[in-house]
mmCIF file of C-alpha atoms and ligand atoms in Angstrom:
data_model
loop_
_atom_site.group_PDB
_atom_site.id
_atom_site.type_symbol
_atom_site.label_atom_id
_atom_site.label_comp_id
_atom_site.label_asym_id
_atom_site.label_seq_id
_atom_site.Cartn_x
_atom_site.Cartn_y
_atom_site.Cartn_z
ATOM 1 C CA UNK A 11 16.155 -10.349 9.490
ATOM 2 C CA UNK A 12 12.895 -10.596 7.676
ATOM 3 C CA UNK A 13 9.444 -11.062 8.684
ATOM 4 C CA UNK A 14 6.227 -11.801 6.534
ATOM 5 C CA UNK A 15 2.592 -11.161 7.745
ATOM 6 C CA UNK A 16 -0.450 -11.675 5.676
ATOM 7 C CA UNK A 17 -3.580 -11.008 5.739
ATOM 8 C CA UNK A 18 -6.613 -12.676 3.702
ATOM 9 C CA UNK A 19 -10.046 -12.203 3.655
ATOM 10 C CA UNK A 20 -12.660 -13.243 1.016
ATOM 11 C CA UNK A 21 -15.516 -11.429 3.280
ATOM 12 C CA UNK A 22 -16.042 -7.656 3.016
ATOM 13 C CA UNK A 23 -13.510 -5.665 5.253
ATOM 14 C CA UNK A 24 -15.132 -2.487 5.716
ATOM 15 C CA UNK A 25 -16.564 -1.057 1.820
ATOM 16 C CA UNK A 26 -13.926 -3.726 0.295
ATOM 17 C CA UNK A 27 -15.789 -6.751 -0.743
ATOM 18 C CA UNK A 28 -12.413 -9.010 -0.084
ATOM 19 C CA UNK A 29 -9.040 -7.772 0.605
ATOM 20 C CA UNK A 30 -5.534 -9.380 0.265
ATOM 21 C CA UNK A 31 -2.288 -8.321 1.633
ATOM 22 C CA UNK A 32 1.324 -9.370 1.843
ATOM 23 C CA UNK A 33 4.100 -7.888 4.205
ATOM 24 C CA UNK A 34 7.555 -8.296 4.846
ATOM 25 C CA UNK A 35 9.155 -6.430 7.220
ATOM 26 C CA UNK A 36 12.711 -5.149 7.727
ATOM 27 C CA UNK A 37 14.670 -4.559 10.592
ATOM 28 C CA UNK A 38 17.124 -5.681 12.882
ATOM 29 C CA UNK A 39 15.801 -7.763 16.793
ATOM 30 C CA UNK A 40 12.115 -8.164 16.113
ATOM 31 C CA UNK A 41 11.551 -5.025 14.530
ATOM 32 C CA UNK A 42 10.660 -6.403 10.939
ATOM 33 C CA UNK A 43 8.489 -9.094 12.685
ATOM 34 C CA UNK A 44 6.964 -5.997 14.342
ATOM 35 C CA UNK A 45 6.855 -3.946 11.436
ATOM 36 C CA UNK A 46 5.078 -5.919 9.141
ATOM 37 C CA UNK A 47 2.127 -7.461 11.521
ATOM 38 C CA UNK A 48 1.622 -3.923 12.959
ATOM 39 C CA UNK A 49 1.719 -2.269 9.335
ATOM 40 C CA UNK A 50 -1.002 -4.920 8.234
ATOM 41 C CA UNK A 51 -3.089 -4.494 11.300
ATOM 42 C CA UNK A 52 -2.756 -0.295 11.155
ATOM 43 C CA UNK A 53 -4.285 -1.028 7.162
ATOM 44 C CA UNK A 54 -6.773 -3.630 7.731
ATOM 45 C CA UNK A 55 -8.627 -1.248 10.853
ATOM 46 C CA UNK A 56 -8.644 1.444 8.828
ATOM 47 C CA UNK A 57 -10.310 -0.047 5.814
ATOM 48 C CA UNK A 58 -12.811 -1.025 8.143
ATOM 49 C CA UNK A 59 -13.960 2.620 9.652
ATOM 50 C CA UNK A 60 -13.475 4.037 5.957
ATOM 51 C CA UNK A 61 -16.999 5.194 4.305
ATOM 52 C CA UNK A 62 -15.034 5.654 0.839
ATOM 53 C CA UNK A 63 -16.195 3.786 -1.821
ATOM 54 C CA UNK A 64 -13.479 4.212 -4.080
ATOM 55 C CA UNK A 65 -10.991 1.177 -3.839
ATOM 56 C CA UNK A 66 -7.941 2.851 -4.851
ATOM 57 C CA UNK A 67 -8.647 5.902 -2.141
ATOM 58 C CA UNK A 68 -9.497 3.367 0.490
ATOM 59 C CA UNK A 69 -6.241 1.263 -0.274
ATOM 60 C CA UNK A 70 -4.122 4.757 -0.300
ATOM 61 C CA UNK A 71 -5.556 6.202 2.655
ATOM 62 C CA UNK A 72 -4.452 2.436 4.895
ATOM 63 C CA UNK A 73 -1.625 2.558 3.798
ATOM 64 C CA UNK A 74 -0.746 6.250 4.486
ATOM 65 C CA UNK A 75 -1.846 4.992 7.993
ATOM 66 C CA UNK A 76 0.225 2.292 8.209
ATOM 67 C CA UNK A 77 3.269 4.305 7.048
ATOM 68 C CA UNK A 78 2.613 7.039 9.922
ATOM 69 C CA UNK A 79 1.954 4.258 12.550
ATOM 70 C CA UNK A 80 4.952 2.308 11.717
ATOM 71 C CA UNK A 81 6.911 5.229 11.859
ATOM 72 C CA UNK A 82 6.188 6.945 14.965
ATOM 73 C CA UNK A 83 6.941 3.589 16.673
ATOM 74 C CA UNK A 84 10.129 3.469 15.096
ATOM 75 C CA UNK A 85 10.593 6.751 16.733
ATOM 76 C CA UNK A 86 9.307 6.235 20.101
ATOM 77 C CA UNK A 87 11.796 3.177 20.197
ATOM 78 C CA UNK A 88 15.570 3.590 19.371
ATOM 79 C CA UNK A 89 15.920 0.105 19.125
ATOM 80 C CA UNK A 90 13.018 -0.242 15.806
ATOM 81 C CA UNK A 91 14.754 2.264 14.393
ATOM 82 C CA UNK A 92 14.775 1.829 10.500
ATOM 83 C CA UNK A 93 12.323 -0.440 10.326
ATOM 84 C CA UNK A 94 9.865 -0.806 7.491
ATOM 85 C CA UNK A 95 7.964 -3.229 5.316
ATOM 86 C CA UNK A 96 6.849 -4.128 2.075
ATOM 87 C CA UNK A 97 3.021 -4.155 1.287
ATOM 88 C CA UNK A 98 1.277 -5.438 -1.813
ATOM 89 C CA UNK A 99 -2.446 -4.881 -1.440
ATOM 90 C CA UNK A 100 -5.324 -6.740 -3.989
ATOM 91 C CA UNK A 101 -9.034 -6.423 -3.506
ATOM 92 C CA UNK A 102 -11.479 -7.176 -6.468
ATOM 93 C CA UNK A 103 -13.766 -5.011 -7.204
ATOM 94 C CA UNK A 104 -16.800 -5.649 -10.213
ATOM 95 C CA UNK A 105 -14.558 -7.936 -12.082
ATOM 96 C CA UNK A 106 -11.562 -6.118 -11.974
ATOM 97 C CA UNK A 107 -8.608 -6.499 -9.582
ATOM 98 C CA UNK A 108 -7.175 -3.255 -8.004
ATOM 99 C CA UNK A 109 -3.606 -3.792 -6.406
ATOM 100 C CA UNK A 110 -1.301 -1.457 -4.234
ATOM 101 C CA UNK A 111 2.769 -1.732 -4.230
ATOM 102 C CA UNK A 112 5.223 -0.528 -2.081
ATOM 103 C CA UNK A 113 8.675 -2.750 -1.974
ATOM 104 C CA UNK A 114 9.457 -5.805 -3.774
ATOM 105 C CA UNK A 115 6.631 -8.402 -2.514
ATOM 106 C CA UNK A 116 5.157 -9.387 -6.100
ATOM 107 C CA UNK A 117 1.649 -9.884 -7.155
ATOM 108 C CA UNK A 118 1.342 -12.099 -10.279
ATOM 109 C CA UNK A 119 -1.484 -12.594 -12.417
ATOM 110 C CA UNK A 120 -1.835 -15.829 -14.813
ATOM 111 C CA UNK A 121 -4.202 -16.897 -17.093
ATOM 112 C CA UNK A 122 -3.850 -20.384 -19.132
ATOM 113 C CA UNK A 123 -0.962 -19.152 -20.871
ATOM 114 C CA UNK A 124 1.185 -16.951 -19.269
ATOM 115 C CA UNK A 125 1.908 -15.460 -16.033
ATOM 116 C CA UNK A 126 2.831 -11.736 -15.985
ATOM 117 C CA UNK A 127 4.337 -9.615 -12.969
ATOM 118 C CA UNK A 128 1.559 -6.762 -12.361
ATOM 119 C CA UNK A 129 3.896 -5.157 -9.450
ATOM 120 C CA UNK A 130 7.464 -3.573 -10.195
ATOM 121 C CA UNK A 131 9.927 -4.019 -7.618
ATOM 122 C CA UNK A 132 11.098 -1.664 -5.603
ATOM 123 C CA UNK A 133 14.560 -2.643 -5.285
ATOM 124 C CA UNK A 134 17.817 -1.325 -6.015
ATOM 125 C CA UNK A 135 18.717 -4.670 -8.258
ATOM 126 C CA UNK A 136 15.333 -4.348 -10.557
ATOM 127 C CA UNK A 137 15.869 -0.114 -10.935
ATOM 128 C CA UNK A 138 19.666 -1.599 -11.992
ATOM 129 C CA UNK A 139 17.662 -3.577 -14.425
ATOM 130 C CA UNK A 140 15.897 -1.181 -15.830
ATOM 131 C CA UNK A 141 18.582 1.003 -16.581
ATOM 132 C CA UNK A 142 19.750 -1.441 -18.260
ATOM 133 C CA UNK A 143 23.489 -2.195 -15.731
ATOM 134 C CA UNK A 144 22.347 -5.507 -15.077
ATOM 135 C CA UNK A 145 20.319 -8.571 -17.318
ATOM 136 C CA UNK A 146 17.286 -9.798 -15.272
ATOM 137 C CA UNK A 147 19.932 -13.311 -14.760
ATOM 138 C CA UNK A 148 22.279 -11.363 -13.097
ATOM 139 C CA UNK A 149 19.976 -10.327 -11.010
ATOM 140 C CA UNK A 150 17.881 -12.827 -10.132
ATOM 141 C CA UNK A 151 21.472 -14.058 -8.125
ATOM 142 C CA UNK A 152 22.809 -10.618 -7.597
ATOM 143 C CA UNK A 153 23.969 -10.342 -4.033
ATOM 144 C CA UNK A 154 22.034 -6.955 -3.089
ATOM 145 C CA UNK A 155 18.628 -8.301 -4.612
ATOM 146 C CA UNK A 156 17.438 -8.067 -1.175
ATOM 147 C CA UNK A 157 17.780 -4.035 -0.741
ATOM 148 C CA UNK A 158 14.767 -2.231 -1.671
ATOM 149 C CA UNK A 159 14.108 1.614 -2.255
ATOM 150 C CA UNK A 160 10.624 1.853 -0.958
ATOM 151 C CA UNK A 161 9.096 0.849 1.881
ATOM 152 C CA UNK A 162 6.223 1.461 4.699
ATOM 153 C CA UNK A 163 7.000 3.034 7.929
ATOM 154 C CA UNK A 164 10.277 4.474 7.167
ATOM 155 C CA UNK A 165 9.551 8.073 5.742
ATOM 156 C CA UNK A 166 7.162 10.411 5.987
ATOM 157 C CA UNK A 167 5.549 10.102 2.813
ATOM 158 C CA UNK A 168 4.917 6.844 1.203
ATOM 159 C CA UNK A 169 5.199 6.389 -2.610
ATOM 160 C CA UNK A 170 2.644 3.837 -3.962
ATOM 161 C CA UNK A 171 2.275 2.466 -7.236
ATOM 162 C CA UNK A 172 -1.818 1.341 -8.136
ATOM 163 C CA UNK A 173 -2.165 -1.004 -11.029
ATOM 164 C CA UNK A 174 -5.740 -2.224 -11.635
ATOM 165 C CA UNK A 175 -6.572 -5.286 -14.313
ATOM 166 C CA UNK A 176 -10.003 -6.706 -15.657
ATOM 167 C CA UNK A 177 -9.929 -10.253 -14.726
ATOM 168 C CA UNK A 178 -11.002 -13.032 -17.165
ATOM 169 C CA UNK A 179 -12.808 -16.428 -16.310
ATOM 170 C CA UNK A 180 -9.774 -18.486 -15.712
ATOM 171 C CA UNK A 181 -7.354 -16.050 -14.210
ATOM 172 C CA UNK A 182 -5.635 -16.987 -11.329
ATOM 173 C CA UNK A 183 -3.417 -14.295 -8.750
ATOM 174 C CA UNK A 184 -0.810 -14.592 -6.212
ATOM 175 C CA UNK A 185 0.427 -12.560 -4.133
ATOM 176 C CA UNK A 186 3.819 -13.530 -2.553
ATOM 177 C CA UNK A 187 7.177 -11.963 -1.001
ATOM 178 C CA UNK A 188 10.852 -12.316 -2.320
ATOM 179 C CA UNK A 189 11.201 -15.712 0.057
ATOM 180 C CA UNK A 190 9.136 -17.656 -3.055
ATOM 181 C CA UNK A 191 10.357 -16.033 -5.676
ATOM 182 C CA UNK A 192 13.601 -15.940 -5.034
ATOM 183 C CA UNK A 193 13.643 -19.561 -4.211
ATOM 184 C CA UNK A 194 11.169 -20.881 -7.265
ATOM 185 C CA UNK A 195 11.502 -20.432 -10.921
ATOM 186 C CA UNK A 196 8.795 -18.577 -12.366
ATOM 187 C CA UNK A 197 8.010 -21.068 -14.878
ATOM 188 C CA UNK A 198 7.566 -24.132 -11.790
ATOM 189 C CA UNK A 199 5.846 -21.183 -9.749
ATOM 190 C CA UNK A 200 3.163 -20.651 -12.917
ATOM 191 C CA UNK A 201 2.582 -24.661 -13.861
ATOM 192 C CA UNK A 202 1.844 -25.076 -10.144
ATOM 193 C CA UNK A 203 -0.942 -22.102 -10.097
ATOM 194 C CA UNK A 204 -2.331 -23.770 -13.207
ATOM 195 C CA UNK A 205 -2.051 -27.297 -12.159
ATOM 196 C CA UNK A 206 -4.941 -29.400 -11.434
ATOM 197 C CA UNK A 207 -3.166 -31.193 -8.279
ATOM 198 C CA UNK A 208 -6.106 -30.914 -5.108
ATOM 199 C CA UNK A 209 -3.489 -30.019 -2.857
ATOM 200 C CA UNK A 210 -3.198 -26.327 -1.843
ATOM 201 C CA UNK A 211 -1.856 -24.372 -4.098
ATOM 202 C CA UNK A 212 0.118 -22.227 -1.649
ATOM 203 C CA UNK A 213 1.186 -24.787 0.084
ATOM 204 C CA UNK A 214 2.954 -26.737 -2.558
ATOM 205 C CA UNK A 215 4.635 -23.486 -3.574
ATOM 206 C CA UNK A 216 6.224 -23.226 -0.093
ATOM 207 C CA UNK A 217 7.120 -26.655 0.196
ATOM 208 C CA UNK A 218 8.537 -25.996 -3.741
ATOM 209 C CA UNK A 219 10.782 -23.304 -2.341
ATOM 210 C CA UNK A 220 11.784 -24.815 1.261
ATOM 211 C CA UNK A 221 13.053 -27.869 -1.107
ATOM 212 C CA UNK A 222 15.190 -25.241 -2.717
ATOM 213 C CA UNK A 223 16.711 -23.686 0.154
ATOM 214 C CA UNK A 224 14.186 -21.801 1.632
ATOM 215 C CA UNK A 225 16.248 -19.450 3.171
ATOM 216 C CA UNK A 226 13.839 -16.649 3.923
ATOM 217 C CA UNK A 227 10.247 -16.137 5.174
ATOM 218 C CA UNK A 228 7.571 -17.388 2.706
ATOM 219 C CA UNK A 229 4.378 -15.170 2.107
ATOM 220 C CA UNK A 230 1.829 -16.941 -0.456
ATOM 221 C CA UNK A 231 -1.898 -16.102 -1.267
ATOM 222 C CA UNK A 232 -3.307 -17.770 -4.117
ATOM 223 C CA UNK A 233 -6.321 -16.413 -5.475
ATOM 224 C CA UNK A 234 -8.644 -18.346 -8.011
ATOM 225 C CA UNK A 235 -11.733 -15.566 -8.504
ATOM 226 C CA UNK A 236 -13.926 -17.169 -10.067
ATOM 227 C CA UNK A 237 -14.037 -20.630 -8.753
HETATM 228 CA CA1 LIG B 326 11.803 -11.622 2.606
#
């Protein structure tokens, strides 16, 4: 069972000027649901009493947070045990975009000709890729692609990769969880973030992957910065 949660603000959340999060949670009964809205919520509160000004140190420390919080629950209640979520976190900052990974939830970024995957999975299938046992084909249809080897709230420490990019006019982001991408090319996924259509862009994308199965949670934020 999966669970996504997100959270999107383009007002200031505590010294962030904007903040931008997507969660999916893991675990069996509710407990993903659980996971992933309480994770969020544990991040977002503590953003807001932290006096850092540093957006990378104010990202670590919620999600440190959230990783304890989701953990003691799991161990105050036998029947959450395991549970965990994914987090990818994106605030922009002066121009630049500062993001926070832990799992496989993606955030993209795509300018007028390409779209490039900032975040690396943290999955069992993509580490297979990159030691090179399986092509990217395989596993884009591999039958574990759902496993991941990092998560919050399900150890005591909580390995986070930071990636930060200088944004350009036109860029556009999105931050989304395996229920899009495994469901919508990353080719249609791009031409739609480009597109001119007045429609929401996140909302085609979900009806783009429920046409194709949809048969998982779908967690989309589109971001256009500059417009
Ligand atoms: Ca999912």
């Amino acid at each position: 069972m999966n669970q996504d949660f997100l959270f999107a603000s383009a007002e200031a959340v505590g010294n962030l000027p904007n903040l931008f999060v997507v969660a999916d949670g893991m675990g069996g009964h509710a407990a993903g649901d659980f996971a992933s809205r309480y994770g969020v919520s544990v991040l977002v509160e503590t953003i807001k009493k932290d006096s850092n000004f540093n957006p990378v140190k104010i990202i670590r420390q919620g999600i440190e947070a959230a990783n304890r919080e989701v953990l003691e629950q799991a161990r105050k209640d036998s029947s959450m045990a395991g549970m965990g979520t994914t987090m990818v976190v994106a605030t922009i900052v002066g121009g630049y975009v500062y993001v926070a990974n832990v799992g496989d939830s993606r955030l993209y970024l795509a300018d007028s000709d390409n779209m490039t995957q900032i975040t690396q999975d943290h999955s069992l299938v993509a580490e297979m890729i990159r030691l090179g046992e399986l092509t990217p084909e395989e596993g884009a249809h591999h039958p574990d692609r759902n496993i991941i080897t990092r998560a919050v709230g399900t150890a005591e420490e909580v390995r986070i990769d930071f990636f930060d990019y200088k944004l350009e006019q036109d860029d556009r982001i999105i931050l989304c969880s395996d229920g899009l991408y495994n469901m919508v090319e990353n080719e249609e996924i791009f031409r739609i973030l480009r597109g001119s259509d007045p429609e929401d862009k996140a909302q085609i994308l979900i009806r783009r992957a429920n046409e194709n199965g949809g048969r998982d949670n779908i967690g989309v934020i589109v971001i256009e910065p500059f417009s």
